[in-house]
Amino acid sequence: MNAQAALGTVSQLWRYPASSLAGERLDAISVGTSTVDGDRLFGLVDASDGEIARPDRGPKWHKVPLIRTRLTEDRRLEVALPGGDWLPAPDPESDRVLSGFLGFDASIRPYFREHAPGYAGPLTAERYSRTPIHLLTTASLARLKALHPQGVPDSRRFRPNIVVDMEPVEGSFPETEWLGRKLAIGDLLLTISEPCRRCGFTIIAQDGFDNDPGILRNLVRYNAHNIGVYCTVDRPARVEIGAEVRFA
C-alpha cells in the first residue's frame, strides 16, 4: 500500500445531519462501517401529510438546501436560515421559523428517537437507504467546469462526504473509472462500489450559486448521469483534512 503514489489529499469533509438540508463542513469525520458519524439523522417534512423533503422532485422544496445544519458537541441538532441565528431542532420554534421560510407547515423530525433525546413527537421514515461514503474528486469538478465553463460546479451541489484534491485528468471523470478498486485515506480503507447517479438536486441554487440546468445536462451527456462514487468501508477510521489518498 505504501508503495503506491498518492492520488491526492483530502480537501473537504462533510456530513449532513438532516437529509436535503445544507451540510456541515468539518476538519475531521469519523467513518464507521455503515456511515459517517452524525450523518443523516433527521428529515424535514410537510407537517400536513408527512411528505419528506425532496428538492429534486418539486419547487416547494427548492429552498431547503439553503437551511444550514450542525450538530453541537452533545450531538443536538441546530438549524439556521440564511443570515439567521442557530435554533435547536426538533423544536416548535425552529419548526415555526422554517415554516415561515418555506411557506407551508414544515417540521424537523428524527428518524429514530435516539437521535433526539427527550423528543416525544412523531418520527419520519428514512428517505432512502444510506450508502456508507460518497467520494468526489476535484478532477471531476474540473472536468465538469471544462464542459460547462459558465457553470459553478461547487461540491455542495453533489453532497459528498469526502472531497479529494487531485490534478485534473484530461477528458475524464477519474473516480468513475475506479470501480472495484480500494482506496486508503489515512487509516481508512474503502472499496469503490458504484458511480453516483445524479438527480435534479444538482441544478438547484444554494448560497453562492444559482439554479443551473446545465450542470445536470452535461453529466447526462458526458458521464451517463454520474459524478462521484459510492464506497463501502473495509476498515473504519477517523479522517482529517490533508490525509493522503492512495490506491490500496
PDB file of N, CA, C and O in Angstrom, residues 28-77:
ATOM      1  N   ALA A  28     -12.551  17.074  10.496  1.00  0.00           N
ATOM      2  CA  ALA A  28     -12.349  15.627  10.622  1.00  0.00           C
ATOM      3  C   ALA A  28     -13.710  14.965  10.716  1.00  0.00           C
ATOM      4  O   ALA A  28     -14.677  15.566  11.213  1.00  0.00           O
ATOM      5  N   ILE A  29     -13.804  13.737  10.228  1.00  0.00           N
ATOM      6  CA  ILE A  29     -15.019  12.937  10.366  1.00  0.00           C
ATOM      7  C   ILE A  29     -14.633  11.547  10.845  1.00  0.00           C
ATOM      8  O   ILE A  29     -13.528  11.064  10.577  1.00  0.00           O
ATOM      9  N   SER A  30     -15.548  10.913  11.556  1.00  0.00           N
ATOM     10  CA  SER A  30     -15.367   9.524  11.971  1.00  0.00           C
ATOM     11  C   SER A  30     -16.215   8.649  11.065  1.00  0.00           C
ATOM     12  O   SER A  30     -17.438   8.801  11.012  1.00  0.00           O
ATOM     13  N   VAL A  31     -15.576   7.745  10.354  1.00  0.00           N
ATOM     14  CA  VAL A  31     -16.252   6.884   9.391  1.00  0.00           C
ATOM     15  C   VAL A  31     -16.400   5.504  10.003  1.00  0.00           C
ATOM     16  O   VAL A  31     -15.413   4.847  10.342  1.00  0.00           O
ATOM     17  N   GLY A  32     -17.638   5.053  10.166  1.00  0.00           N
ATOM     18  CA  GLY A  32     -17.915   3.719  10.665  1.00  0.00           C
ATOM     19  C   GLY A  32     -18.117   2.743   9.533  1.00  0.00           C
ATOM     20  O   GLY A  32     -17.887   3.054   8.365  1.00  0.00           O
ATOM     21  N   THR A  33     -18.590   1.555   9.855  1.00  0.00           N
ATOM     22  CA  THR A  33     -18.781   0.532   8.827  1.00  0.00           C
ATOM     23  C   THR A  33     -19.956   0.837   7.915  1.00  0.00           C
ATOM     24  O   THR A  33     -20.012   0.347   6.787  1.00  0.00           O
ATOM     25  N   SER A  34     -20.901   1.659   8.389  1.00  0.00           N
ATOM     26  CA  SER A  34     -22.104   1.899   7.593  1.00  0.00           C
ATOM     27  C   SER A  34     -22.310   3.350   7.183  1.00  0.00           C
ATOM     28  O   SER A  34     -23.027   3.622   6.216  1.00  0.00           O
ATOM     29  N   THR A  35     -21.689   4.312   7.877  1.00  0.00           N
ATOM     30  CA  THR A  35     -21.904   5.708   7.532  1.00  0.00           C
ATOM     31  C   THR A  35     -20.940   6.584   8.308  1.00  0.00           C
ATOM     32  O   THR A  35     -20.187   6.113   9.161  1.00  0.00           O
ATOM     33  N   VAL A  36     -20.976   7.874   8.009  1.00  0.00           N
ATOM     34  CA  VAL A  36     -20.225   8.875   8.769  1.00  0.00           C
ATOM     35  C   VAL A  36     -20.980   9.185  10.060  1.00  0.00           C
ATOM     36  O   VAL A  36     -22.209   9.324  10.058  1.00  0.00           O
ATOM     37  N   ASP A  37     -20.251   9.277  11.159  1.00  0.00           N
ATOM     38  CA  ASP A  37     -20.882   9.606  12.429  1.00  0.00           C
ATOM     39  C   ASP A  37     -21.617  10.949  12.322  1.00  0.00           C
ATOM     40  O   ASP A  37     -21.040  11.947  11.899  1.00  0.00           O
ATOM     41  N   GLY A  38     -22.897  10.938  12.675  1.00  0.00           N
ATOM     42  CA  GLY A  38     -23.698  12.157  12.650  1.00  0.00           C
ATOM     43  C   GLY A  38     -24.345  12.467  11.322  1.00  0.00           C
ATOM     44  O   GLY A  38     -24.971  13.523  11.163  1.00  0.00           O
ATOM     45  N   ASP A  39     -24.252  11.565  10.364  1.00  0.00           N
ATOM     46  CA  ASP A  39     -24.785  11.812   9.024  1.00  0.00           C
ATOM     47  C   ASP A  39     -26.238  11.363   8.915  1.00  0.00           C
ATOM     48  O   ASP A  39     -26.585  10.256   9.330  1.00  0.00           O
ATOM     49  N   ARG A  40     -27.095  12.244   8.398  1.00  0.00           N
ATOM     50  CA  ARG A  40     -28.487  11.942   8.060  1.00  0.00           C
ATOM     51  C   ARG A  40     -29.243  11.284   9.216  1.00  0.00           C
ATOM     52  O   ARG A  40     -29.658  10.132   9.143  1.00  0.00           O
ATOM     53  N   LEU A  41     -29.404  12.074  10.263  1.00  0.00           N
ATOM     54  CA  LEU A  41     -30.131  11.637  11.446  1.00  0.00           C
ATOM     55  C   LEU A  41     -31.571  12.137  11.466  1.00  0.00           C
ATOM     56  O   LEU A  41     -32.401  11.598  12.192  1.00  0.00           O
ATOM     57  N   PHE A  42     -31.871  13.172  10.668  1.00  0.00           N
ATOM     58  CA  PHE A  42     -33.163  13.845  10.704  1.00  0.00           C
ATOM     59  C   PHE A  42     -33.679  14.069   9.291  1.00  0.00           C
ATOM     60  O   PHE A  42     -32.916  14.096   8.323  1.00  0.00           O
ATOM     61  N   GLY A  43     -34.983  14.255   9.188  1.00  0.00           N
ATOM     62  CA  GLY A  43     -35.615  14.639   7.943  1.00  0.00           C
ATOM     63  C   GLY A  43     -36.490  15.856   8.157  1.00  0.00           C
ATOM     64  O   GLY A  43     -36.929  16.146   9.273  1.00  0.00           O
ATOM     65  N   LEU A  44     -36.744  16.583   7.089  1.00  0.00           N
ATOM     66  CA  LEU A  44     -37.676  17.708   7.095  1.00  0.00           C
ATOM     67  C   LEU A  44     -38.930  17.269   6.351  1.00  0.00           C
ATOM     68  O   LEU A  44     -38.837  16.731   5.238  1.00  0.00           O
ATOM     69  N   VAL A  45     -40.094  17.493   6.965  1.00  0.00           N
ATOM     70  CA  VAL A  45     -41.336  17.024   6.358  1.00  0.00           C
ATOM     71  C   VAL A  45     -42.349  18.151   6.246  1.00  0.00           C
ATOM     72  O   VAL A  45     -42.287  19.147   6.972  1.00  0.00           O
ATOM     73  N   ASP A  46     -43.283  17.976   5.313  1.00  0.00           N
ATOM     74  CA  ASP A  46     -44.508  18.764   5.276  1.00  0.00           C
ATOM     75  C   ASP A  46     -45.402  18.199   6.375  1.00  0.00           C
ATOM     76  O   ASP A  46     -45.847  17.052   6.295  1.00  0.00           O
ATOM     77  N   ALA A  47     -45.633  19.010   7.403  1.00  0.00           N
ATOM     78  CA  ALA A  47     -46.348  18.501   8.575  1.00  0.00           C
ATOM     79  C   ALA A  47     -47.807  18.165   8.286  1.00  0.00           C
ATOM     80  O   ALA A  47     -48.436  17.430   9.052  1.00  0.00           O
ATOM     81  N   SER A  48     -48.340  18.645   7.176  1.00  0.00           N
ATOM     82  CA  SER A  48     -49.742  18.372   6.871  1.00  0.00           C
ATOM     83  C   SER A  48     -49.973  16.949   6.412  1.00  0.00           C
ATOM     84  O   SER A  48     -51.060  16.391   6.611  1.00  0.00           O
ATOM     85  N   ASP A  49     -48.965  16.340   5.784  1.00  0.00           N
ATOM     86  CA  ASP A  49     -49.160  14.984   5.250  1.00  0.00           C
ATOM     87  C   ASP A  49     -47.964  14.064   5.478  1.00  0.00           C
ATOM     88  O   ASP A  49     -47.990  12.898   5.064  1.00  0.00           O
ATOM     89  N   GLY A  50     -46.888  14.569   6.119  1.00  0.00           N
ATOM     90  CA  GLY A  50     -45.721  13.739   6.399  1.00  0.00           C
ATOM     91  C   GLY A  50     -44.773  13.563   5.233  1.00  0.00           C
ATOM     92  O   GLY A  50     -43.793  12.825   5.342  1.00  0.00           O
ATOM     93  N   GLU A  51     -45.031  14.224   4.096  1.00  0.00           N
ATOM     94  CA  GLU A  51     -44.138  14.101   2.933  1.00  0.00           C
ATOM     95  C   GLU A  51     -42.751  14.616   3.303  1.00  0.00           C
ATOM     96  O   GLU A  51     -42.604  15.721   3.816  1.00  0.00           O
ATOM     97  N   ILE A  52     -41.717  13.812   3.038  1.00  0.00           N
ATOM     98  CA  ILE A  52     -40.361  14.218   3.357  1.00  0.00           C
ATOM     99  C   ILE A  52     -39.786  15.058   2.225  1.00  0.00           C
ATOM    100  O   ILE A  52     -40.157  14.896   1.050  1.00  0.00           O
ATOM    101  N   ALA A  53     -38.916  15.988   2.586  1.00  0.00           N
ATOM    102  CA  ALA A  53     -38.351  16.926   1.612  1.00  0.00           C
ATOM    103  C   ALA A  53     -37.673  16.202   0.458  1.00  0.00           C
ATOM    104  O   ALA A  53     -36.862  15.306   0.673  1.00  0.00           O
ATOM    105  N   ARG A  54     -37.992  16.629  -0.747  1.00  0.00           N
ATOM    106  CA  ARG A  54     -37.365  16.126  -1.964  1.00  0.00           C
ATOM    107  C   ARG A  54     -37.124  17.304  -2.906  1.00  0.00           C
ATOM    108  O   ARG A  54     -37.924  17.567  -3.800  1.00  0.00           O
ATOM    109  N   PRO A  55     -36.033  18.039  -2.721  1.00  0.00           N
ATOM    110  CA  PRO A  55     -35.775  19.188  -3.585  1.00  0.00           C
ATOM    111  C   PRO A  55     -35.698  18.849  -5.068  1.00  0.00           C
ATOM    112  O   PRO A  55     -35.944  19.712  -5.914  1.00  0.00           O
ATOM    113  N   ASP A  56     -35.356  17.600  -5.388  1.00  0.00           N
ATOM    114  CA  ASP A  56     -35.272  17.204  -6.790  1.00  0.00           C
ATOM    115  C   ASP A  56     -36.635  16.953  -7.412  1.00  0.00           C
ATOM    116  O   ASP A  56     -36.742  16.827  -8.637  1.00  0.00           O
ATOM    117  N   ARG A  57     -37.684  16.887  -6.598  1.00  0.00           N
ATOM    118  CA  ARG A  57     -38.992  16.493  -7.112  1.00  0.00           C
ATOM    119  C   ARG A  57     -40.010  17.634  -7.248  1.00  0.00           C
ATOM    120  O   ARG A  57     -40.996  17.479  -7.952  1.00  0.00           O
ATOM    121  N   GLY A  58     -39.793  18.759  -6.547  1.00  0.00           N
ATOM    122  CA  GLY A  58     -40.808  19.790  -6.635  1.00  0.00           C
ATOM    123  C   GLY A  58     -40.337  21.125  -6.110  1.00  0.00           C
ATOM    124  O   GLY A  58     -39.520  21.196  -5.174  1.00  0.00           O
ATOM    125  N   PRO A  59     -40.832  22.239  -6.697  1.00  0.00           N
ATOM    126  CA  PRO A  59     -40.377  23.574  -6.304  1.00  0.00           C
ATOM    127  C   PRO A  59     -40.693  23.943  -4.871  1.00  0.00           C
ATOM    128  O   PRO A  59     -40.035  24.824  -4.311  1.00  0.00           O
ATOM    129  N   LYS A  60     -41.670  23.316  -4.233  1.00  0.00           N
ATOM    130  CA  LYS A  60     -41.969  23.643  -2.836  1.00  0.00           C
ATOM    131  C   LYS A  60     -40.773  23.389  -1.928  1.00  0.00           C
ATOM    132  O   LYS A  60     -40.668  23.976  -0.843  1.00  0.00           O
ATOM    133  N   TRP A  61     -39.850  22.516  -2.370  1.00  0.00           N
ATOM    134  CA  TRP A  61     -38.694  22.138  -1.565  1.00  0.00           C
ATOM    135  C   TRP A  61     -37.407  22.842  -1.998  1.00  0.00           C
ATOM    136  O   TRP A  61     -36.349  22.576  -1.419  1.00  0.00           O
ATOM    137  N   HIS A  62     -37.465  23.713  -3.000  1.00  0.00           N
ATOM    138  CA  HIS A  62     -36.221  24.228  -3.582  1.00  0.00           C
ATOM    139  C   HIS A  62     -35.412  25.116  -2.631  1.00  0.00           C
ATOM    140  O   HIS A  62     -34.206  25.307  -2.846  1.00  0.00           O
ATOM    141  N   LYS A  63     -36.034  25.657  -1.594  1.00  0.00           N
ATOM    142  CA  LYS A  63     -35.294  26.497  -0.650  1.00  0.00           C
ATOM    143  C   LYS A  63     -34.661  25.681   0.491  1.00  0.00           C
ATOM    144  O   LYS A  63     -33.887  26.217   1.287  1.00  0.00           O
ATOM    145  N   VAL A  64     -34.974  24.406   0.544  1.00  0.00           N
ATOM    146  CA  VAL A  64     -34.481  23.573   1.645  1.00  0.00           C
ATOM    147  C   VAL A  64     -32.954  23.538   1.725  1.00  0.00           C
ATOM    148  O   VAL A  64     -32.387  23.619   2.822  1.00  0.00           O
ATOM    149  N   PRO A  65     -32.195  23.436   0.602  1.00  0.00           N
ATOM    150  CA  PRO A  65     -30.734  23.383   0.729  1.00  0.00           C
ATOM    151  C   PRO A  65     -30.110  24.676   1.251  1.00  0.00           C
ATOM    152  O   PRO A  65     -28.899  24.694   1.526  1.00  0.00           O
ATOM    153  N   LEU A  66     -30.896  25.730   1.377  1.00  0.00           N
ATOM    154  CA  LEU A  66     -30.386  26.975   1.952  1.00  0.00           C
ATOM    155  C   LEU A  66     -30.392  26.947   3.481  1.00  0.00           C
ATOM    156  O   LEU A  66     -29.791  27.810   4.127  1.00  0.00           O
ATOM    157  N   ILE A  67     -31.083  25.976   4.070  1.00  0.00           N
ATOM    158  CA  ILE A  67     -31.181  25.875   5.525  1.00  0.00           C
ATOM    159  C   ILE A  67     -29.925  25.186   6.063  1.00  0.00           C
ATOM    160  O   ILE A  67     -29.613  24.053   5.683  1.00  0.00           O
ATOM    161  N   ARG A  68     -29.197  25.874   6.928  1.00  0.00           N
ATOM    162  CA  ARG A  68     -27.942  25.342   7.463  1.00  0.00           C
ATOM    163  C   ARG A  68     -28.211  24.372   8.618  1.00  0.00           C
ATOM    164  O   ARG A  68     -29.225  24.471   9.302  1.00  0.00           O
ATOM    165  N   THR A  69     -27.285  23.454   8.815  1.00  0.00           N
ATOM    166  CA  THR A  69     -27.401  22.483   9.913  1.00  0.00           C
ATOM    167  C   THR A  69     -26.051  22.290  10.584  1.00  0.00           C
ATOM    168  O   THR A  69     -24.999  22.476   9.967  1.00  0.00           O
ATOM    169  N   ARG A  70     -26.091  21.903  11.846  1.00  0.00           N
ATOM    170  CA  ARG A  70     -24.886  21.480  12.549  1.00  0.00           C
ATOM    171  C   ARG A  70     -25.304  20.656  13.758  1.00  0.00           C
ATOM    172  O   ARG A  70     -26.455  20.730  14.220  1.00  0.00           O
ATOM    173  N   LEU A  71     -24.361  19.847  14.237  1.00  0.00           N
ATOM    174  CA  LEU A  71     -24.550  19.120  15.492  1.00  0.00           C
ATOM    175  C   LEU A  71     -23.689  19.772  16.562  1.00  0.00           C
ATOM    176  O   LEU A  71     -22.507  20.072  16.323  1.00  0.00           O
ATOM    177  N   THR A  72     -24.258  19.970  17.739  1.00  0.00           N
ATOM    178  CA  THR A  72     -23.498  20.514  18.855  1.00  0.00           C
ATOM    179  C   THR A  72     -22.578  19.436  19.424  1.00  0.00           C
ATOM    180  O   THR A  72     -22.636  18.260  19.026  1.00  0.00           O
ATOM    181  N   GLU A  73     -21.746  19.818  20.375  1.00  0.00           N
ATOM    182  CA  GLU A  73     -20.824  18.851  20.973  1.00  0.00           C
ATOM    183  C   GLU A  73     -21.562  17.705  21.651  1.00  0.00           C
ATOM    184  O   GLU A  73     -21.046  16.588  21.721  1.00  0.00           O
ATOM    185  N   ASP A  74     -22.774  17.976  22.152  1.00  0.00           N
ATOM    186  CA  ASP A  74     -23.559  16.897  22.765  1.00  0.00           C
ATOM    187  C   ASP A  74     -24.548  16.274  21.777  1.00  0.00           C
ATOM    188  O   ASP A  74     -25.517  15.642  22.162  1.00  0.00           O
ATOM    189  N   ARG A  75     -24.268  16.475  20.460  1.00  0.00           N
ATOM    190  CA  ARG A  75     -24.970  15.813  19.361  1.00  0.00           C
ATOM    191  C   ARG A  75     -26.432  16.238  19.243  1.00  0.00           C
ATOM    192  O   ARG A  75     -27.286  15.477  18.802  1.00  0.00           O
ATOM    193  N   ARG A  76     -26.714  17.470  19.590  1.00  0.00           N
ATOM    194  CA  ARG A  76     -28.040  18.046  19.371  1.00  0.00           C
ATOM    195  C   ARG A  76     -28.034  18.779  18.041  1.00  0.00           C
ATOM    196  O   ARG A  76     -27.077  19.478  17.705  1.00  0.00           O
ATOM    197  N   LEU A  77     -29.114  18.622  17.282  1.00  0.00           N
ATOM    198  CA  LEU A  77     -29.227  19.301  16.000  1.00  0.00           C
ATOM    199  C   LEU A  77     -29.577  20.766  16.200  1.00  0.00           C
ATOM    200  O   LEU A  77     -30.408  21.115  17.046  1.00  0.00           O
TER     201      LEU A  77
END
